[in-house]
PDB file of C-alpha atoms in Angstrom:
ATOM      1  CA  MET A 182     -27.989   8.196   6.329  1.00 70.00           C
ATOM      2  CA  ILE A 183     -26.611   7.747   2.980  1.00 85.00           C
ATOM      3  CA  GLU A 184     -24.784  10.851   1.866  1.00 87.00           C
ATOM      4  CA  ALA A 185     -23.718  12.258  -1.553  1.00 90.00           C
ATOM      5  CA  LEU A 186     -20.205  12.273  -2.486  1.00 90.00           C
ATOM      6  CA  GLY A 187     -20.152  15.814  -3.665  1.00 89.00           C
ATOM      7  CA  PHE A 188     -16.955  17.098  -5.195  1.00 92.00           C
ATOM      8  CA  TRP A 189     -14.714  14.831  -3.273  1.00 95.00           C
ATOM      9  CA  LYS A 190     -12.174  12.811  -5.494  1.00 96.00           C
ATOM     10  CA  ARG A 191     -10.022   9.930  -4.175  1.00 96.00           C
ATOM     11  CA  THR A 192      -6.267  10.844  -3.893  1.00 97.00           C
ATOM     12  CA  ASN A 193      -5.060   7.361  -3.038  1.00 96.00           C
ATOM     13  CA  SER A 194      -5.937   3.776  -2.955  1.00 96.00           C
ATOM     14  CA  CYS A 195      -6.158   1.908   0.300  1.00 96.00           C
ATOM     15  CA  GLY A 196      -3.138  -0.052  -0.429  1.00 94.00           C
ATOM     16  CA  GLU A 197      -0.872   2.797  -1.370  1.00 95.00           C
ATOM     17  CA  LEU A 198       0.112   5.000   1.592  1.00 96.00           C
ATOM     18  CA  ARG A 199       3.413   4.751   3.145  1.00 96.00           C
ATOM     19  CA  LYS A 200       5.805   6.576   5.589  1.00 94.00           C
ATOM     20  CA  LYS A 201       6.555   9.079   2.842  1.00 96.00           C
ATOM     21  CA  ASP A 202       3.011  10.141   2.842  1.00 96.00           C
ATOM     22  CA  ILE A 203       3.071  11.118   6.326  1.00 96.00           C
ATOM     23  CA  GLY A 204       1.545  14.670   6.796  1.00 96.00           C
ATOM     24  CA  LYS A 205      -0.421  14.665   3.532  1.00 96.00           C
ATOM     25  CA  GLU A 206      -4.147  15.308   3.489  1.00 97.00           C
ATOM     26  CA  VAL A 207      -5.708  12.383   1.748  1.00 97.00           C
ATOM     27  CA  VAL A 208      -9.223  11.148   0.575  1.00 97.00           C
ATOM     28  CA  LEU A 209      -9.810   7.421   0.781  1.00 98.00           C
ATOM     29  CA  MET A 210     -12.923   5.426  -0.299  1.00 98.00           C
ATOM     30  CA  GLY A 211     -13.744   1.800   0.121  1.00 96.00           C
ATOM     31  CA  TRP A 212     -15.634  -0.791   2.055  1.00 97.00           C
ATOM     32  CA  VAL A 213     -15.471  -1.210   5.877  1.00 97.00           C
ATOM     33  CA  GLN A 214     -13.536  -4.362   6.638  1.00 95.00           C
ATOM     34  CA  ASN A 215     -13.928  -4.127  10.443  1.00 93.00           C
ATOM     35  CA  ARG A 216     -14.657  -1.641  13.104  1.00 94.00           C
ATOM     36  CA  ARG A 217     -12.995  -1.536  16.793  1.00 93.00           C
ATOM     37  CA  ASP A 218     -14.074   0.661  19.456  1.00 91.00           C
ATOM     38  CA  HIS A 219     -11.447   1.291  22.038  1.00 84.00           C
ATOM     39  CA  GLY A 220     -13.062   3.655  24.360  1.00 80.00           C
ATOM     40  CA  GLY A 221     -12.660   7.168  23.028  1.00 87.00           C
ATOM     41  CA  LEU A 222     -10.941   6.170  19.826  1.00 94.00           C
ATOM     42  CA  ILE A 223     -12.656   4.107  16.925  1.00 96.00           C
ATOM     43  CA  PHE A 224     -10.521   2.321  14.496  1.00 96.00           C
ATOM     44  CA  ILE A 225     -11.699   1.106  11.103  1.00 97.00           C
ATOM     45  CA  ASP A 226     -10.024  -0.769   8.359  1.00 97.00           C
ATOM     46  CA  ILE A 227     -11.027   0.450   4.980  1.00 97.00           C
ATOM     47  CA  ARG A 228     -10.641  -1.726   2.090  1.00 96.00           C
ATOM     48  CA  ASP A 229     -10.397  -1.542  -1.698  1.00 95.00           C
ATOM     49  CA  ARG A 230      -8.923  -3.829  -4.429  1.00 94.00           C
ATOM     50  CA  ASP A 231      -5.502  -2.568  -3.645  1.00 94.00           C
ATOM     51  CA  GLY A 232      -5.497  -3.248   0.134  1.00 93.00           C
ATOM     52  CA  LEU A 233      -6.316  -2.025   3.604  1.00 95.00           C
ATOM     53  CA  THR A 234      -5.745   1.156   5.457  1.00 97.00           C
ATOM     54  CA  GLN A 235      -6.391   1.907   9.293  1.00 97.00           C
ATOM     55  CA  ILE A 236      -8.337   5.029   9.839  1.00 97.00           C
ATOM     56  CA  VAL A 237      -8.911   6.511  13.242  1.00 97.00           C
ATOM     57  CA  PHE A 238     -11.796   8.500  14.599  1.00 96.00           C
ATOM     58  CA  ASP A 239     -10.929  10.861  17.555  1.00 95.00           C
ATOM     59  CA  PRO A 240     -13.621  12.918  19.119  1.00 93.00           C
ATOM     60  CA  GLU A 241     -11.280  15.595  19.802  1.00 92.00           C
ATOM     61  CA  GLU A 242     -10.372  15.740  16.138  1.00 90.00           C
ATOM     62  CA  SER A 243     -13.828  15.719  14.870  1.00 93.00           C
ATOM     63  CA  ALA A 244     -16.912  15.166  17.009  1.00 93.00           C
ATOM     64  CA  GLU A 245     -19.077  14.802  14.104  1.00 94.00           C
ATOM     65  CA  ALA A 246     -17.045  12.335  12.344  1.00 94.00           C
ATOM     66  CA  HIS A 247     -16.640  10.255  15.634  1.00 94.00           C
ATOM     67  CA  GLN A 248     -20.439  10.232  16.038  1.00 93.00           C
ATOM     68  CA  LYS A 249     -20.930   8.994  12.513  1.00 94.00           C
ATOM     69  CA  ALA A 250     -18.449   6.305  13.040  1.00 94.00           C
ATOM     70  CA  HIS A 251     -20.492   4.787  15.931  1.00 92.00           C
ATOM     71  CA  LYS A 252     -23.165   3.894  13.218  1.00 92.00           C
ATOM     72  CA  ILE A 253     -20.787   2.050  10.748  1.00 94.00           C
ATOM     73  CA  LYS A 254     -21.011  -1.567  10.169  1.00 94.00           C
ATOM     74  CA  ASN A 255     -18.966  -4.034   8.101  1.00 94.00           C
ATOM     75  CA  GLU A 256     -19.195  -3.497   4.373  1.00 95.00           C
ATOM     76  CA  TYR A 257     -20.596   0.056   4.483  1.00 96.00           C
ATOM     77  CA  VAL A 258     -19.080   2.088   1.587  1.00 97.00           C
ATOM     78  CA  ILE A 259     -17.518   5.156   2.958  1.00 97.00           C
ATOM     79  CA  ALA A 260     -15.319   8.029   1.963  1.00 97.00           C
ATOM     80  CA  VAL A 261     -12.934   9.740   4.423  1.00 97.00           C
ATOM     81  CA  LYS A 262     -10.918  12.947   4.259  1.00 97.00           C
ATOM     82  CA  GLY A 263      -7.946  13.029   6.841  1.00 96.00           C
ATOM     83  CA  ILE A 264      -4.207  13.435   7.508  1.00 97.00           C
ATOM     84  CA  VAL A 265      -1.654  10.544   7.222  1.00 97.00           C
ATOM     85  CA  VAL A 266       0.198   9.936  10.507  1.00 96.00           C
ATOM     86  CA  PRO A 267       2.637   7.310  11.822  1.00 96.00           C
ATOM     87  CA  ARG A 268       1.230   4.584  13.907  1.00 95.00           C
ATOM     88  CA  LEU A 269       2.292   4.432  17.645  1.00 91.00           C
ATOM     89  CA  GLN A 270       5.514   2.447  18.290  1.00 90.00           C
ATOM     90  CA  GLY A 271       4.507  -1.219  18.937  1.00 90.00           C
ATOM     91  CA  SER A 272       1.241  -0.846  16.937  1.00 90.00           C
ATOM     92  CA  GLU A 273       2.671  -1.237  13.391  1.00 92.00           C
ATOM     93  CA  ASN A 274       1.200  -4.088  11.352  1.00 93.00           C
ATOM     94  CA  PRO A 275       3.878  -5.911   9.147  1.00 93.00           C
ATOM     95  CA  ASN A 276       1.317  -8.023   7.505  1.00 91.00           C
ATOM     96  CA  ILE A 277      -0.171  -5.263   5.334  1.00 92.00           C
ATOM     97  CA  SER A 278       1.538  -2.724   3.094  1.00 93.00           C
ATOM     98  CA  THR A 279       0.263   0.190   4.822  1.00 95.00           C
ATOM     99  CA  GLY A 280       1.052  -1.029   8.332  1.00 94.00           C
ATOM    100  CA  ASP A 281       3.362   1.861   9.299  1.00 95.00           C
ATOM    101  CA  ILE A 282       0.695   4.547   8.928  1.00 97.00           C
ATOM    102  CA  GLU A 283      -2.812   5.499   9.652  1.00 96.00           C
ATOM    103  CA  VAL A 284      -5.288   8.146   8.738  1.00 97.00           C
ATOM    104  CA  ARG A 285      -6.753  10.596  11.189  1.00 97.00           C
ATOM    105  CA  VAL A 286     -10.145  11.329  10.022  1.00 97.00           C
ATOM    106  CA  LYS A 287     -11.497  14.819   9.905  1.00 96.00           C
ATOM    107  CA  GLN A 288     -14.569  14.208   7.661  1.00 96.00           C
ATOM    108  CA  ILE A 289     -16.516  11.162   6.628  1.00 97.00           C
ATOM    109  CA  ARG A 290     -19.359  10.468   4.259  1.00 96.00           C
ATOM    110  CA  ILE A 291     -21.537   7.290   4.316  1.00 96.00           C
ATOM    111  CA  LEU A 292     -21.978   6.355   0.652  1.00 96.00           C
ATOM    112  CA  ASN A 293     -24.007   3.188   1.030  1.00 96.00           C
ATOM    113  CA  ILE A 294     -25.089   0.986   3.972  1.00 95.00           C
ATOM    114  CA  SER A 295     -25.043  -2.913   4.291  1.00 94.00           C
ATOM    115  CA  GLU A 296     -27.565  -5.300   5.656  1.00 92.00           C
ATOM    116  CA  ALA A 297     -26.241  -8.342   7.697  1.00 91.00           C
ATOM    117  CA  LEU A 298     -23.883 -10.330   5.683  1.00 92.00           C
ATOM    118  CA  PRO A 299     -24.449 -14.108   4.741  1.00 93.00           C
ATOM    119  CA  PHE A 300     -20.732 -14.700   5.604  1.00 92.00           C
ATOM    120  CA  ASN A 301     -17.734 -12.607   6.409  1.00 89.00           C
ATOM    121  CA  ILE A 302     -15.431 -11.022   3.636  1.00 91.00           C
ATOM    122  CA  ASP A 303     -12.044 -12.980   4.484  1.00 87.00           C
ATOM    123  CA  ASP A 304     -10.575 -16.246   3.841  1.00 85.00           C
ATOM    124  CA  LYS A 305     -10.580 -17.682   7.277  1.00 82.00           C
ATOM    125  CA  LEU A 306     -14.116 -19.440   6.931  1.00 80.00           C
ATOM    126  CA  GLU A 307     -14.883 -22.407   4.921  1.00 87.00           C
ATOM    127  CA  ILE A 308     -17.903 -21.351   2.557  1.00 90.00           C
ATOM    128  CA  SER A 309     -20.136 -23.704   0.728  1.00 93.00           C
ATOM    129  CA  ASP A 310     -19.876 -23.403  -3.084  1.00 93.00           C
ATOM    130  CA  ASN A 311     -23.748 -22.841  -3.263  1.00 96.00           C
ATOM    131  CA  LEU A 312     -23.608 -19.983  -0.918  1.00 95.00           C
ATOM    132  CA  ARG A 313     -20.615 -18.430  -2.708  1.00 94.00           C
ATOM    133  CA  LEU A 314     -22.514 -18.668  -6.002  1.00 95.00           C
ATOM    134  CA  LYS A 315     -25.631 -17.198  -4.715  1.00 96.00           C
ATOM    135  CA  TYR A 316     -23.823 -14.212  -3.275  1.00 95.00           C
ATOM    136  CA  ARG A 317     -21.113 -14.020  -5.986  1.00 96.00           C
ATOM    137  CA  TYR A 318     -20.677 -10.116  -5.760  1.00 94.00           C
ATOM    138  CA  LEU A 319     -19.681 -10.743  -1.991  1.00 94.00           C
ATOM    139  CA  ASP A 320     -17.489 -13.863  -2.770  1.00 95.00           C
ATOM    140  CA  LEU A 321     -15.572 -11.682  -5.475  1.00 95.00           C
ATOM    141  CA  ARG A 322     -14.651  -9.303  -2.733  1.00 95.00           C
ATOM    142  CA  ARG A 323     -12.749 -11.909  -0.720  1.00 94.00           C
ATOM    143  CA  PRO A 324      -8.887 -11.551  -0.683  1.00 92.00           C
ATOM    144  CA  LYS A 325      -8.388 -14.920  -2.352  1.00 93.00           C
ATOM    145  CA  MET A 326     -10.690 -14.156  -5.158  1.00 95.00           C
ATOM    146  CA  GLN A 327      -9.317 -10.629  -5.777  1.00 94.00           C
ATOM    147  CA  ARG A 328      -5.834 -12.184  -5.972  1.00 95.00           C
ATOM    148  CA  ASN A 329      -6.886 -14.812  -8.458  1.00 96.00           C
ATOM    149  CA  ILE A 330      -8.511 -12.191 -10.730  1.00 97.00           C
ATOM    150  CA  LYS A 331      -5.384  -9.934 -10.603  1.00 96.00           C
ATOM    151  CA  LEU A 332      -3.080 -12.905 -11.065  1.00 97.00           C
ATOM    152  CA  ARG A 333      -5.235 -14.021 -14.284  1.00 98.00           C
ATOM    153  CA  HIS A 334      -4.907 -10.412 -15.567  1.00 97.00           C
ATOM    154  CA  GLN A 335      -1.147 -10.313 -15.030  1.00 98.00           C
ATOM    155  CA  ILE A 336      -0.721 -13.661 -16.802  1.00 98.00           C
ATOM    156  CA  CYS A 337      -2.930 -12.541 -19.841  1.00 96.00           C
ATOM    157  CA  MET A 338      -1.031  -9.121 -20.052  1.00 97.00           C
ATOM    158  CA  GLU A 339       2.330 -11.028 -19.943  1.00 98.00           C
ATOM    159  CA  ILE A 340       1.178 -13.297 -22.827  1.00 97.00           C
ATOM    160  CA  ARG A 341      -0.209 -10.390 -24.857  1.00 96.00           C
ATOM    161  CA  ASN A 342       2.917  -8.338 -24.409  1.00 97.00           C
ATOM    162  CA  TYR A 343       5.159 -11.161 -25.409  1.00 98.00           C
ATOM    163  CA  LEU A 344       3.231 -11.842 -28.537  1.00 97.00           C
ATOM    164  CA  ASN A 345       2.781  -8.043 -29.532  1.00 96.00           C
ATOM    165  CA  ASN A 346       6.599  -7.814 -29.218  1.00 97.00           C
ATOM    166  CA  LYS A 347       6.890 -10.795 -31.681  1.00 96.00           C
ATOM    167  CA  GLY A 348       4.675  -8.930 -34.207  1.00 93.00           C
ATOM    168  CA  PHE A 349       1.471 -10.797 -33.756  1.00 92.00           C
ATOM    169  CA  LEU A 350      -1.921  -9.044 -33.923  1.00 91.00           C
ATOM    170  CA  ASP A 351      -4.841  -9.427 -31.476  1.00 91.00           C
ATOM    171  CA  ILE A 352      -7.959  -9.960 -33.722  1.00 91.00           C
ATOM    172  CA  GLU A 353     -11.398 -11.002 -32.348  1.00 90.00           C
ATOM    173  CA  THR A 354     -13.485 -13.139 -34.521  1.00 90.00           C
ATOM    174  CA  PRO A 355     -17.226 -12.906 -34.950  1.00 88.00           C
ATOM    175  CA  PHE A 356     -19.537 -14.480 -32.369  1.00 86.00           C
ATOM    176  CA  LEU A 357     -22.489 -14.815 -34.838  1.00 84.00           C
ATOM    177  CA  THR A 358     -22.183 -16.061 -38.372  1.00 82.00           C
ATOM    178  CA  LYS A 359     -24.107 -18.111 -40.921  1.00 80.00           C
ATOM    179  CA  SER A 360     -24.976 -21.667 -40.504  1.00 78.00           C
ATOM    180  CA  THR A 361     -22.471 -24.116 -42.051  1.00 73.00           C
ATOM    181  CA  PRO A 362     -22.948 -27.673 -42.932  1.00 70.00           C
ATOM    182  CA  GLU A 363     -20.675 -29.570 -40.605  1.00 67.00           C
ATOM    183  CA  GLY A 364     -21.018 -32.655 -38.270  1.00 63.00           C
ATOM    184  CA  ALA A 365     -22.256 -31.000 -35.110  1.00 71.00           C
ATOM    185  CA  ARG A 366     -25.591 -29.325 -34.745  1.00 77.00           C
ATOM    186  CA  ASP A 367     -25.745 -25.506 -34.880  1.00 78.00           C
ATOM    187  CA  TYR A 368     -26.810 -23.402 -32.015  1.00 81.00           C
ATOM    188  CA  ILE A 369     -29.408 -21.079 -33.633  1.00 83.00           C
ATOM    189  CA  VAL A 370     -29.816 -17.370 -32.748  1.00 86.00           C
ATOM    190  CA  PRO A 371     -33.102 -16.054 -34.286  1.00 87.00           C
ATOM    191  CA  SER A 372     -32.879 -12.422 -35.696  1.00 85.00           C
ATOM    192  CA  ARG A 373     -35.247  -9.986 -34.107  1.00 86.00           C
ATOM    193  CA  VAL A 374     -35.254  -7.451 -37.021  1.00 87.00           C
ATOM    194  CA  ASN A 375     -35.425 -10.107 -39.726  1.00 85.00           C
ATOM    195  CA  PRO A 376     -38.185 -12.478 -38.999  1.00 88.00           C
ATOM    196  CA  GLY A 377     -37.639 -16.078 -40.127  1.00 85.00           C
ATOM    197  CA  LYS A 378     -33.827 -15.450 -40.400  1.00 86.00           C
ATOM    198  CA  PHE A 379     -31.252 -16.579 -37.850  1.00 84.00           C
ATOM    199  CA  TYR A 380     -27.606 -16.656 -37.018  1.00 86.00           C
ATOM    200  CA  ALA A 381     -25.459 -19.510 -35.686  1.00 85.00           C
ATOM    201  CA  LEU A 382     -22.735 -19.615 -33.047  1.00 85.00           C
ATOM    202  CA  PRO A 383     -19.479 -20.507 -34.877  1.00 84.00           C
ATOM    203  CA  GLN A 384     -18.358 -24.072 -33.965  1.00 81.00           C
ATOM    204  CA  SER A 385     -14.632 -23.097 -34.765  1.00 81.00           C
ATOM    205  CA  PRO A 386     -12.886 -19.962 -35.699  1.00 85.00           C
ATOM    206  CA  GLN A 387     -10.952 -21.921 -38.463  1.00 86.00           C
ATOM    207  CA  LEU A 388     -12.659 -20.107 -41.453  1.00 86.00           C
ATOM    208  CA  PHE A 389     -12.037 -16.799 -39.977  1.00 90.00           C
ATOM    209  CA  LYS A 390      -8.357 -17.580 -39.261  1.00 92.00           C
ATOM    210  CA  GLN A 391      -8.098 -18.751 -42.843  1.00 93.00           C
ATOM    211  CA  LEU A 392      -9.630 -15.578 -44.234  1.00 93.00           C
ATOM    212  CA  LEU A 393      -7.104 -13.412 -42.098  1.00 92.00           C
ATOM    213  CA  MET A 394      -4.220 -15.472 -43.354  1.00 93.00           C
ATOM    214  CA  ILE A 395      -5.248 -15.081 -46.998  1.00 95.00           C
ATOM    215  CA  ALA A 396      -5.609 -11.277 -46.298  1.00 93.00           C
ATOM    216  CA  GLY A 397      -2.108 -11.088 -45.297  1.00 91.00           C
ATOM    217  CA  PHE A 398      -2.376 -11.019 -41.483  1.00 87.00           C
TER     218      PHE A 398
END
C-alpha cells in the first residue's frame, strides 16, 4: 500500500495557497487531518507545519485516486497532485488561511500509513501529561505545540538579530572541559579513546567568557 514518492517535488506548503493560485497545478505533501465521505466526493484536510488545505477526490476526475482515498485514515502521510480551484459559494472556511480554495486531486501517492492513534491531533481534548510524553512525536504535531515552537523560534531570532545589529558575536563555549577545583562536584565524562582519562561538564561559562574578553571579542 505504501508507494514511492518518485520524482515528485512539493510546490507549495499546506498553508500557502490563495485565490491568486487558482488554476495552478500543485503538489502537496503532509499528514491527513481528517477525511469526510460525502457520497460521490471525498474531502480530506491535508496538514503540514504551515497549515491545512482541503483536497477533493472526484471519481469523474480520477477514479484511481478516488479509490485510494477510500483507504486513507487520519495521520496517513500522502502526496497529491491536482489543480487549485475556488470553493463553492457558501462553503468557504474563514478560520483557515486557505479557506477560499481547494485542490481537485488528479493523482495521489500514499507515502506512509498510520495505526490507531492514542489521541487525536488537535487541541480540543484534554490529554494527560504522561500520555503526551509517551507519544511526544504525536504531541508535537498538535497545533498548540507547533505554535509554541514557532513562537520560541521567532523570539530567539528577534533577540539574535537585535544583538547582531549591535555588533555582538554568537560564540558557543565548550560542553566538555578539564575538571576545575570548585565548590560543587564535577559531573565526570570518561574518555573512550584515552582509558583512565575523563572530561568534566563545565559548571559555568565564566572562564570561557574571560578568555574571549582577553582575546578581544
